Coordinates of C-alpha atoms and ligand atoms in Angstrom, one line a residue:
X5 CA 45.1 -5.8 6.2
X6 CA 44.2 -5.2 2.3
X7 CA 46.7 -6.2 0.1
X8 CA 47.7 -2.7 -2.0
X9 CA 45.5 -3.6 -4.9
X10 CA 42.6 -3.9 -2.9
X11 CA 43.4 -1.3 -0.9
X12 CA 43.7 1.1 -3.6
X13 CA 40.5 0.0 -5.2
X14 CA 38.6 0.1 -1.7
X15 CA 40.6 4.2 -1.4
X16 CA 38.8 5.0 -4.9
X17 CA 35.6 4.2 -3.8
X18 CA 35.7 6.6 -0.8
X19 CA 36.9 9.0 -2.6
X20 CA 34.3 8.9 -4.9
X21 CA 31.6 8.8 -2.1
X22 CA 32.3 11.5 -0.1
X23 CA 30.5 12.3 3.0
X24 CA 28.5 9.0 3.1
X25 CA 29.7 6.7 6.5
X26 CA 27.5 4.1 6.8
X27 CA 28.2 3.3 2.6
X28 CA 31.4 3.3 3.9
X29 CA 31.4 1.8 6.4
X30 CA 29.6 -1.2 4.6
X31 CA 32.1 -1.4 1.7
X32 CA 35.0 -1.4 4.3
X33 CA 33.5 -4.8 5.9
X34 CA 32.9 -6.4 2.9
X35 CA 36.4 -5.7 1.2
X36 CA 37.7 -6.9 4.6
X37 CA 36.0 -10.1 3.9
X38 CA 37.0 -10.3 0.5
X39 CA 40.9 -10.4 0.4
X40 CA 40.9 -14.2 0.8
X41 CA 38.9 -14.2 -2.6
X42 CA 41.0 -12.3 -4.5
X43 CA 44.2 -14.4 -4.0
X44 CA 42.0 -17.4 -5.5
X45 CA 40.4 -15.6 -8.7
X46 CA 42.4 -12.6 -9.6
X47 CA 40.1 -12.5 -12.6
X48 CA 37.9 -10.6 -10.6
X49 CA 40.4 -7.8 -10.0
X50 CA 41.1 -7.7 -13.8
X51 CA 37.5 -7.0 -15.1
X52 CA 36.7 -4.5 -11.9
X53 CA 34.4 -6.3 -10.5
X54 CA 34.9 -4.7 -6.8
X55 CA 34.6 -1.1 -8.9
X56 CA 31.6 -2.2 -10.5
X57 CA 30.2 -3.7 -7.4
X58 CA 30.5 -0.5 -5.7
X59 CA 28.5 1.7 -8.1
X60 CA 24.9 1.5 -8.5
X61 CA 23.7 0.9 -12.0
X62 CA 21.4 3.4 -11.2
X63 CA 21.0 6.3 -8.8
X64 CA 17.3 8.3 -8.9
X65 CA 16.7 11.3 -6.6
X66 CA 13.5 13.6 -6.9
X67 CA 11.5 15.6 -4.8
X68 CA 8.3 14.7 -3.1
X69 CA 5.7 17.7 -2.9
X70 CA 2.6 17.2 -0.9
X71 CA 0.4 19.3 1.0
X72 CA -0.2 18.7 4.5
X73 CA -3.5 19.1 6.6
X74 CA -3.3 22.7 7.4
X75 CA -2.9 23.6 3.8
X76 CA 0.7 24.1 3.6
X77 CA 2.8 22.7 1.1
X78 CA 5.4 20.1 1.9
X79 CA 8.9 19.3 -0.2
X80 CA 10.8 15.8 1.0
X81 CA 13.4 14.1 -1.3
X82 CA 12.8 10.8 -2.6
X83 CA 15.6 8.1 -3.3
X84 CA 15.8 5.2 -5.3
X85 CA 19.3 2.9 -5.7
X86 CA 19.6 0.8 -8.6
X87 CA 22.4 -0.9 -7.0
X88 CA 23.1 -4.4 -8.8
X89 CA 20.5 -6.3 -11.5
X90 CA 23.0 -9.0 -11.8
X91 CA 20.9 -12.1 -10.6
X92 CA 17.4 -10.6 -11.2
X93 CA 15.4 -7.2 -10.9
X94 CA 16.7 -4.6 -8.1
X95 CA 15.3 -5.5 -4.8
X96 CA 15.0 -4.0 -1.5
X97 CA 12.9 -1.6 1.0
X98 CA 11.5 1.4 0.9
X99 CA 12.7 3.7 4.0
X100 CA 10.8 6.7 5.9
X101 CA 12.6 8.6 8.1
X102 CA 13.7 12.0 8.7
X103 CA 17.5 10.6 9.2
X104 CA 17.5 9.0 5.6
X105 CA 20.0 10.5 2.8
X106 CA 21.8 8.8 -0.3
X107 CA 24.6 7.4 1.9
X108 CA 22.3 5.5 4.2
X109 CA 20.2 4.1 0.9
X110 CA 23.5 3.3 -0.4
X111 CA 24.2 1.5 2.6
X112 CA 21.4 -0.6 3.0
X113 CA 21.6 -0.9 -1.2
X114 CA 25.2 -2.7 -1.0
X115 CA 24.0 -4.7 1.7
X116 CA 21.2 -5.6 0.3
X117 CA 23.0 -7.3 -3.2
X118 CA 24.8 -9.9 -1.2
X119 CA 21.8 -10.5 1.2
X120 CA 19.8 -11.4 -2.0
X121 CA 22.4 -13.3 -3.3
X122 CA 22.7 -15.2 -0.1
X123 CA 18.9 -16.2 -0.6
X124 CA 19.3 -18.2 -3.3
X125 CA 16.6 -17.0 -5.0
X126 CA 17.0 -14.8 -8.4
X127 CA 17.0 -11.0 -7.2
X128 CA 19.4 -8.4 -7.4
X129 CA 19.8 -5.3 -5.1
X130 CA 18.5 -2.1 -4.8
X131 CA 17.2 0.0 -1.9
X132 CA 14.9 3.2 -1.3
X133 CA 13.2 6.1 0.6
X134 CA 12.4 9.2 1.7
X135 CA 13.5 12.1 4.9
X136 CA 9.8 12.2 5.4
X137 CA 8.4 10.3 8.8
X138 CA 5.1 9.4 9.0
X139 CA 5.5 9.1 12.5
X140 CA 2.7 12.0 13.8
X141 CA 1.3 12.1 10.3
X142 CA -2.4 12.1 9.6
X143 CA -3.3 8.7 7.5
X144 CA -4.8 11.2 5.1
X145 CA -0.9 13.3 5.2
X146 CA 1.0 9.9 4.7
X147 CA -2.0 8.7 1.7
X148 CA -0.7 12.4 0.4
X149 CA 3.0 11.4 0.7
X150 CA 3.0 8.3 -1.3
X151 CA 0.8 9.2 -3.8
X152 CA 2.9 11.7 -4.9
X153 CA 6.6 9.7 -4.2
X154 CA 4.4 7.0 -5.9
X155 CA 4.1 9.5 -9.4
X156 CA 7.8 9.6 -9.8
X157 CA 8.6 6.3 -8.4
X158 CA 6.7 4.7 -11.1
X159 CA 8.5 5.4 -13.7
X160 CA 11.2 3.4 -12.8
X161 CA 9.7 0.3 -11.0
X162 CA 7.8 -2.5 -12.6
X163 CA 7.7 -6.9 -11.7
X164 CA 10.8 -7.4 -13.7
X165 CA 12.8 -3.7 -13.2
X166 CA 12.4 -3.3 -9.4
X167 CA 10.2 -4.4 -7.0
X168 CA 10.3 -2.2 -3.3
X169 CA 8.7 -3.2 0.0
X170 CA 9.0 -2.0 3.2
X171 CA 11.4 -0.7 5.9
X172 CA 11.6 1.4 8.7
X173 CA 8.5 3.6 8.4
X174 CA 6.9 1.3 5.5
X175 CA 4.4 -0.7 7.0
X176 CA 1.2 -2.2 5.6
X177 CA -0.4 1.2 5.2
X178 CA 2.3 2.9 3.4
X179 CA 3.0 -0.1 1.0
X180 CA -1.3 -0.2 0.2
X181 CA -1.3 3.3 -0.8
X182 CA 2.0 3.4 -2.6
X183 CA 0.2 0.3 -4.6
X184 CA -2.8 2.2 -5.1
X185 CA -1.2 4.9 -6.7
X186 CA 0.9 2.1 -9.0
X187 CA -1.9 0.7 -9.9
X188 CA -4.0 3.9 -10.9
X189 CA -1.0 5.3 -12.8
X190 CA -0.1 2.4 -14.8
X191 CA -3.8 1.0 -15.3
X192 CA -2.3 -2.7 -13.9
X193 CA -2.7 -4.8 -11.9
X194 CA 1.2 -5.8 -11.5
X195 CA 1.3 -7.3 -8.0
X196 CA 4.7 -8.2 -8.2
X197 CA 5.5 -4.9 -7.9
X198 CA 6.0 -4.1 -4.7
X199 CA 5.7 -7.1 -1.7
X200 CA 4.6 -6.7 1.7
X201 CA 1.3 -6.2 0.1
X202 CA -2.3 -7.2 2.6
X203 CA -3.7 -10.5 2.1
X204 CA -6.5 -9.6 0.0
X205 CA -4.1 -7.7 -2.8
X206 CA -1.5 -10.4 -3.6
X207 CA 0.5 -10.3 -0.4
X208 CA 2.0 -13.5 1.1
X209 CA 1.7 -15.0 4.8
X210 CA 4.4 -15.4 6.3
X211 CA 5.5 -11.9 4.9
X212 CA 5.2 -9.3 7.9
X213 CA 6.8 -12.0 10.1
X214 CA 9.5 -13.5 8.0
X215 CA 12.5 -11.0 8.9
X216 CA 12.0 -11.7 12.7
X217 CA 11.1 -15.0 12.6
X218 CA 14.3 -15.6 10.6
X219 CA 16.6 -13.4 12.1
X220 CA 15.6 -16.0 15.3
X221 CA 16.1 -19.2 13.2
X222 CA 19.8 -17.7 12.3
X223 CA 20.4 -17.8 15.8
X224 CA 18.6 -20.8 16.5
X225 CA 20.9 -22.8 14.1
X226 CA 24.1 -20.7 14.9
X227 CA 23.1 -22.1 18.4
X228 CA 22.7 -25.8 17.2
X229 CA 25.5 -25.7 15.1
X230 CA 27.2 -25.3 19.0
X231 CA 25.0 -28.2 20.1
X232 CA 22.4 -25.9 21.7
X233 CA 19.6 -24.2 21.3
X234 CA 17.0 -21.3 21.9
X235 CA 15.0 -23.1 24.3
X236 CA 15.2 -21.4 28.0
X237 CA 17.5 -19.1 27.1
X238 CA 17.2 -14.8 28.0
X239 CA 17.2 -13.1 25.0
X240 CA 18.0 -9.2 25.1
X241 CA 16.1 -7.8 22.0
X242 CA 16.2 -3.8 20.6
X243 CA 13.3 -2.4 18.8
X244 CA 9.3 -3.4 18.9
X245 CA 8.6 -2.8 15.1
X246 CA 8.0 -5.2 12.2
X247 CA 10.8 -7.3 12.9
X248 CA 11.6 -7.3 16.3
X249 CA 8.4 -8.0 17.4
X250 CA 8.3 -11.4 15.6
X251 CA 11.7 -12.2 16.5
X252 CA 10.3 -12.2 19.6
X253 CA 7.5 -14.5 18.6
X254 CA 9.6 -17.3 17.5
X255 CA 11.6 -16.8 20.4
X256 CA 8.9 -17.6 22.4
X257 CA 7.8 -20.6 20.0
X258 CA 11.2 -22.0 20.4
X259 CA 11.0 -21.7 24.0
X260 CA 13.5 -18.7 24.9
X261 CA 12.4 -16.3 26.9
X262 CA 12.8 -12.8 25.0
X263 CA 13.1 -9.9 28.3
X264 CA 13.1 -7.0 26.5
X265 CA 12.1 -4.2 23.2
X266 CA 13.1 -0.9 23.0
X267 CA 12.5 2.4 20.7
X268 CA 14.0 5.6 20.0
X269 CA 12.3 6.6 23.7
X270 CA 13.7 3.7 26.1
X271 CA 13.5 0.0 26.9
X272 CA 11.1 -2.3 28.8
X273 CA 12.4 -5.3 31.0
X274 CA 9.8 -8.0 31.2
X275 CA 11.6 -10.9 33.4
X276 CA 8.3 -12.7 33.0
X277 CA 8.8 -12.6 29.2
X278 CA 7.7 -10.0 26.8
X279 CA 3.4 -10.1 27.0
X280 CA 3.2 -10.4 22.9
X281 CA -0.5 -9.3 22.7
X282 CA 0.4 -6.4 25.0
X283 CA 2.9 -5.4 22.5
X284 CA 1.5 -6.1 19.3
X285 CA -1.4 -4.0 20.8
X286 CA 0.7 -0.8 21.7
X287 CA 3.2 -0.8 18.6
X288 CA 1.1 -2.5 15.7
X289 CA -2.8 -1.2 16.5
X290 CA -2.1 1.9 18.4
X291 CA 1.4 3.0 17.2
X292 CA 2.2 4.1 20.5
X293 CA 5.3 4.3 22.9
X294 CA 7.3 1.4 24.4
X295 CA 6.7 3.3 28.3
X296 CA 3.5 2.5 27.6
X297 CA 4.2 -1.4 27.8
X298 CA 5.4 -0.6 31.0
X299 CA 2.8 0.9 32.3
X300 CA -0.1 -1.7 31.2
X301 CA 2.3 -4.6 32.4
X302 CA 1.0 -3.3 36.0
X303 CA 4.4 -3.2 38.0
X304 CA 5.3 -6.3 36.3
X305 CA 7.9 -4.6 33.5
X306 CA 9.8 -1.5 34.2
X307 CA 10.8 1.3 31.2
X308 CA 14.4 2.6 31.4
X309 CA 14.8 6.0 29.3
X310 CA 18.1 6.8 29.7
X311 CA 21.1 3.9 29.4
X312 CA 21.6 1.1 26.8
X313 CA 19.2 -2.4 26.6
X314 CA 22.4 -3.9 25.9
X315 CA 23.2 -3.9 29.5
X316 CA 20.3 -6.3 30.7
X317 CA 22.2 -9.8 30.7
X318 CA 21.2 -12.4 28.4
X319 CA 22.3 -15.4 27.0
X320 CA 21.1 -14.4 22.9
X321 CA 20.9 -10.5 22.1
X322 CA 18.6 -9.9 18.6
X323 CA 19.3 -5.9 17.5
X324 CA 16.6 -5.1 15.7
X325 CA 16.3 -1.2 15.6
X326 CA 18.8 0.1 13.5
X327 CA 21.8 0.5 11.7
X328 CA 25.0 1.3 14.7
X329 CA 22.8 0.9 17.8
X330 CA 25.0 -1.0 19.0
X331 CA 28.8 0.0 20.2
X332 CA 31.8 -1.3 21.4
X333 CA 30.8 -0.7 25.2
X334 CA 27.6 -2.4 24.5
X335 CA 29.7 -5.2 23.0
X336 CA 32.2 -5.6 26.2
X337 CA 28.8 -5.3 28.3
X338 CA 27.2 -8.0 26.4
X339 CA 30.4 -10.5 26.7
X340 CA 30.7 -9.7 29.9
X341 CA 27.1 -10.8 30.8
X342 CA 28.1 -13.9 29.2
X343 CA 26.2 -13.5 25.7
X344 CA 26.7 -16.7 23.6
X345 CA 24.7 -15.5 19.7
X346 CA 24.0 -12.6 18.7
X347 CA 22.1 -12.3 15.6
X348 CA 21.4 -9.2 13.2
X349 CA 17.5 -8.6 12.6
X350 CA 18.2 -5.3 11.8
X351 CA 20.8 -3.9 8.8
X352 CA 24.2 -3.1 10.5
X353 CA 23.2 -2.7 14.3
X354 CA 26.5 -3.6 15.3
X355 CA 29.4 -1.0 14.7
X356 CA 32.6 -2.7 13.1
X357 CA 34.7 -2.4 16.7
X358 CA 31.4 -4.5 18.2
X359 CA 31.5 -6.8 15.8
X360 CA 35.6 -7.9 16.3
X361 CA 34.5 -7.9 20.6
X362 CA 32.3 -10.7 19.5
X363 CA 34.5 -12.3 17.3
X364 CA 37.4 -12.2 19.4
X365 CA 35.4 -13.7 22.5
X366 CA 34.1 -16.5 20.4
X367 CA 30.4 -15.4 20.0
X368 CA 28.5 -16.5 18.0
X369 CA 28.0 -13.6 15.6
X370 CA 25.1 -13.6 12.6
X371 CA 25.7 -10.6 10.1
X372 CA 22.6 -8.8 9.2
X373 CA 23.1 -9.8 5.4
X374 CA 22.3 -13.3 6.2
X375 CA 20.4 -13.2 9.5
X376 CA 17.8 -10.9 8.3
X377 CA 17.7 -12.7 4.7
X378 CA 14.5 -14.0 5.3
X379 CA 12.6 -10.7 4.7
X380 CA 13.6 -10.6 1.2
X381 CA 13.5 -14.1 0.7
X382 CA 10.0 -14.1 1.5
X383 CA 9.4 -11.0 -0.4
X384 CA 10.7 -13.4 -3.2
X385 CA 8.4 -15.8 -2.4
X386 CA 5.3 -13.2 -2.9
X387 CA 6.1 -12.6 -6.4
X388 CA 6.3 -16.1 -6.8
X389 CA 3.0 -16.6 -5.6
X390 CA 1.9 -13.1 -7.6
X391 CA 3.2 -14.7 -10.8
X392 CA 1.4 -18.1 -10.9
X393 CA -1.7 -16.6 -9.4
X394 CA -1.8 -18.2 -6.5
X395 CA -1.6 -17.9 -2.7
X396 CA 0.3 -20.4 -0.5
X397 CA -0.5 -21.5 3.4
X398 CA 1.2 -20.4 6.0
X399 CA 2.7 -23.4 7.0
X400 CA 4.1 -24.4 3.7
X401 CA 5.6 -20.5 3.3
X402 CA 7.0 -20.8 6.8
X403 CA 8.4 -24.1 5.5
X404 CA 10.0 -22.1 2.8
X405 CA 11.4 -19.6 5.0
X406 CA 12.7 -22.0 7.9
X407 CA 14.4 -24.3 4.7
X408 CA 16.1 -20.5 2.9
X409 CA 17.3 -19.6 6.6
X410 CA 19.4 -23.0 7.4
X411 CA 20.2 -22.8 3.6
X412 CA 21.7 -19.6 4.2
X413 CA 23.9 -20.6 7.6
X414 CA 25.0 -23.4 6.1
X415 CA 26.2 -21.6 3.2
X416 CA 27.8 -18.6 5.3
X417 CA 29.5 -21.9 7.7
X418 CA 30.6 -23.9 4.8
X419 CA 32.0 -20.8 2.7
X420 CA 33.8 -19.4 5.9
X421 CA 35.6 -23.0 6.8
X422 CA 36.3 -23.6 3.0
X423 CA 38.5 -19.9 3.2
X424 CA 40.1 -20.8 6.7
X425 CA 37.7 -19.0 9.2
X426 CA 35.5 -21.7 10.3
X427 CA 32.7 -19.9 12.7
X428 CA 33.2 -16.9 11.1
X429 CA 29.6 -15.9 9.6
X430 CA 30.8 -12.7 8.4
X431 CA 33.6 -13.5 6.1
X432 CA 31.1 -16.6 5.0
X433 CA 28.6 -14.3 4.6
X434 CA 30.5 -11.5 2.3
X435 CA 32.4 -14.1 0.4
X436 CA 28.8 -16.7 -0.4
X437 CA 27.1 -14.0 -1.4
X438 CA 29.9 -11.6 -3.7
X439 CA 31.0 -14.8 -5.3
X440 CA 27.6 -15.5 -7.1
X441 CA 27.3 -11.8 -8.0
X442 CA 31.0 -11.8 -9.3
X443 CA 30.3 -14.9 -11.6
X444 CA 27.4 -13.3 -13.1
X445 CA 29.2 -10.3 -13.9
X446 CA 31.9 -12.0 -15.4
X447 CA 29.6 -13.7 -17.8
X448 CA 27.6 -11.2 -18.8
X449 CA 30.8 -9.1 -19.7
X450 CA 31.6 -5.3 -18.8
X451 CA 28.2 -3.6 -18.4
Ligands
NDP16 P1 10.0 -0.4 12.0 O1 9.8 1.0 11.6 O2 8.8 -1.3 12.0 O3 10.6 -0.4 13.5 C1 11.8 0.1 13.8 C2 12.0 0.1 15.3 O4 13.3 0.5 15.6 C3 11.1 1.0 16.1 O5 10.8 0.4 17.3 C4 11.9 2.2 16.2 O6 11.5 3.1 17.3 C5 13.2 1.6 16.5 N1 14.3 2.6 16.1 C6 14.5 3.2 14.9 N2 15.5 4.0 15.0 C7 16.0 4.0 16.2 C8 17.0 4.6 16.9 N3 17.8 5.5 16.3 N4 17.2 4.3 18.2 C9 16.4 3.4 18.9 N5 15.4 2.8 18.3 C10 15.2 3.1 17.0 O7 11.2 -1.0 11.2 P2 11.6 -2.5 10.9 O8 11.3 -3.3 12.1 O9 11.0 -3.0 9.6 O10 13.1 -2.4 10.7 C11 14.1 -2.5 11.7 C12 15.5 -2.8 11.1 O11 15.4 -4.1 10.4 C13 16.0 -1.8 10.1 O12 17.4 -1.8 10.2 C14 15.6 -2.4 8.8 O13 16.5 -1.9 7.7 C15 15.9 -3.9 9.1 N6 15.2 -4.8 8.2 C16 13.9 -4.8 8.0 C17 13.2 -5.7 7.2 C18 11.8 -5.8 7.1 O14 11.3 -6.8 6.5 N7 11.0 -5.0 7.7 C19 14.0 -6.6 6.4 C20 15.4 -6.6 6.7 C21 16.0 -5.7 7.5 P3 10.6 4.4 17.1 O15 9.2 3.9 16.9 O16 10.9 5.2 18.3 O17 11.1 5.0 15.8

């Protein structure tokens, strides 16, 4: 229950947002969190931070024409959230999908300010995209596409402004041409533009596996703090793209076995264990289907197109799809089955009445905003590298990432115990990251 000041404040957002439920539902979890914090520091209330907190500094929408192979012309919309500059320049993906409209890149944009917070690291929040999917798209269609969300983007983007990367349907590819056009309008080279870049250009390794790999070491260390561990345990996971395939692969290096990945089509069970190469293979080099995985696993992996990958017991489940993939039946399922962690690789998989399930059965439960930190945190990590020149080994940027992601849960644990909910990652969460935002905003006065 929100006390009526909060509660008023959290009604005037709505209002003002109309027609947007996942910003919503975002704000909703977060003001849930933050009633505890308001008690302590009702200086917060008085200079409007929540209000503040809730409006992007900036909003950009434009449209996208590009013409397609056949000669037609094309019109998408492009968006751009400014959300919060507060500890450093906006940060946060870009997004390609037909579904995508402001409310989901306001979403992932609120989200995204306490996530960066979380990582310790000076960024602020911000979050983009576009209803275009370059899934079926010709590479010479997609080139088309960025180039031309590339000529408005620009204008608002630069090292110390806003730096994108990627997201659902921003890979490598999209993030190389989208640089390429940067670069060709602004006649820079300002790699710390954009992150997720290739190795050659001023990307960092480590990069294209950091959100998996971390959303894994989240559970890894939710697990220790429980005095156990990855090792042998079945881990359920959703999704087979950038992240869920390397949540897979430290899985495996910390000796669980990871049984499944799914996409918009279906899910594949692999008792074995997922074949990684196989995988990588389909999704990565061929951008095909998950059936397929099935099918080349030769009777050793089945494909399920109708029901939920939720229902295959394991002792860990990793959503890593998409935001609300996962509901309250899923939830019950899960429990039932015995699930112990569940960790967030993707934004928001888990809608709010999944969420209390796990709480309320004493799972271990690893909000997105941190579990999934160590995308960005890496991302961070490029521009580092980008703005002293140089180019760090793997091992010592893995090193980096492994040191942000126990940062982070110990953080989330300390904070939650210090309000009264030890174990409770998502109040630690919500509360460790808004309070470093808040502070800043308080001293930089109202702006
Ligand atoms: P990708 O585009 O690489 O992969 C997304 C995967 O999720 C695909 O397998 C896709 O299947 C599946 N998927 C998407 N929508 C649905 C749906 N409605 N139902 C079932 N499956 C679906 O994206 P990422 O792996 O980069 O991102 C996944 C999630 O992680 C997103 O929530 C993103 O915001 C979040 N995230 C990503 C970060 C990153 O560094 N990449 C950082 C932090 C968070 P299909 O091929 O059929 O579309």
């Amino acid at each position: 229950m929100l006390d009526s000041t909060l509660q008023a404040t959290l009604d005037g957002v709505l209002a003002r947002n109309p027609g947007e439920p996942e910003f919503h539902q975002a704000v909703r979890e977060v003001f849930d969190s933050l009633a505890v914090v308001q008690e302590r520091h009702p200086e917060y209330h008085d200079m409007a931070i929540l209000t503040r907190l809730c409006e992007p500094e900036r909003q950009i929408i434009f449209r996208v024409p590009w013409v397609d192979d056949r000669g037609n012309v094309q019109v998408n919309r492009g968006f751009r959230v400014e959300f919060n500059s507060a500890l450093g320049p906006y940060k946060g993906g870009l997004r390609f999908r037909e579904s995508v409209n402001l409310g989901i890149i306001k979403f992932l944009g609120f989200e995204q300010i306490f996530k960066n917070s979380l990582t310790g690291l000076p960024i602020g929040g911000g979050k983009g995209g576009s209803d275009f999917d370059p899934a079926g798209k010709s590479d010479g269609e997609v080139m088309r596409f960025c180039q031309s969300f590339m000529t408005e983007l620009h204008r608002h983007i630069g090292e110390h402004t806003d730096v994108p990367a990627g997201d659902i349907g921003v890979g490598a590819r999209e993030i190389g041409y989208l640089f390429g056009q940067y670069k060709r309008l602004t006649n820079r080279y300002e790699a710390g533009v954009l992150t997720g870049k290739g190795l050659d250009w001023g990307g960092s390794l480590v990069r294209k596996e950091a959100t998996g790999y971390g959303a894994t070491i989240f559970a890894q260390e939710m697990l220790g703090a429980r005095g156990t561990s990855v090792e042998g345990r079945r881990t359920v996971v959703s999704g087979s793209g950038n992240v869920a395939i390397y949540a897979i692969e430290k899985v495996q290096q910390l000796g669980g076995i990871a049984i499944t990945a799914s996409d918009s089509s279906g899910y594949v069970i692999d008792e074995d264990g997922i074949d990684l190469e196989l995988l990588k293979q389909i999704k990565e080099v061929e951008r095909g289907r998950i059936s397929e995985y099935a099918e080349r696993r030769g009777g050793r992996s089945r494909f399920v197109s109708d029901g939920s990958v939720w229902n295959v017991p394991g002792d860990v489940a990793l959503p890593c799809a998409t935001q609300n993939e996962l509901h309250e039946r899923d939830a019950k399922k899960l429990v039932e089955n015995g699930v112990i962690a569940v960790s967030e690789g993707a934004n928001m998989p888990c809608t709010p009445t999944a969420v209390e399930i796990f709480r309320d059965a004493g799972v271990a439960f690893g909000p997105g905003k941190a579990a999934n930190a160590g995308g960005v945190a890496t991302s961070a990590l490029e521009m580092q590298q980008n703005a002293s020149r140089d180019a760090w080994t793997f091992d010592y940027t893995e090193e980096r990432l492994t040191d942000i992601m126990r940062q982070i849960h110990t953080n989330c644990l300390e904070t939650a115990e210090e309000f009264g909910r030890p174990g409770d990652y998502v109040l630690g969460a919500n509360v460790a990251g808004f309070r470093k935002v808040a502070d800043a905003m308080m001293a930089f006065g109202v702006i």
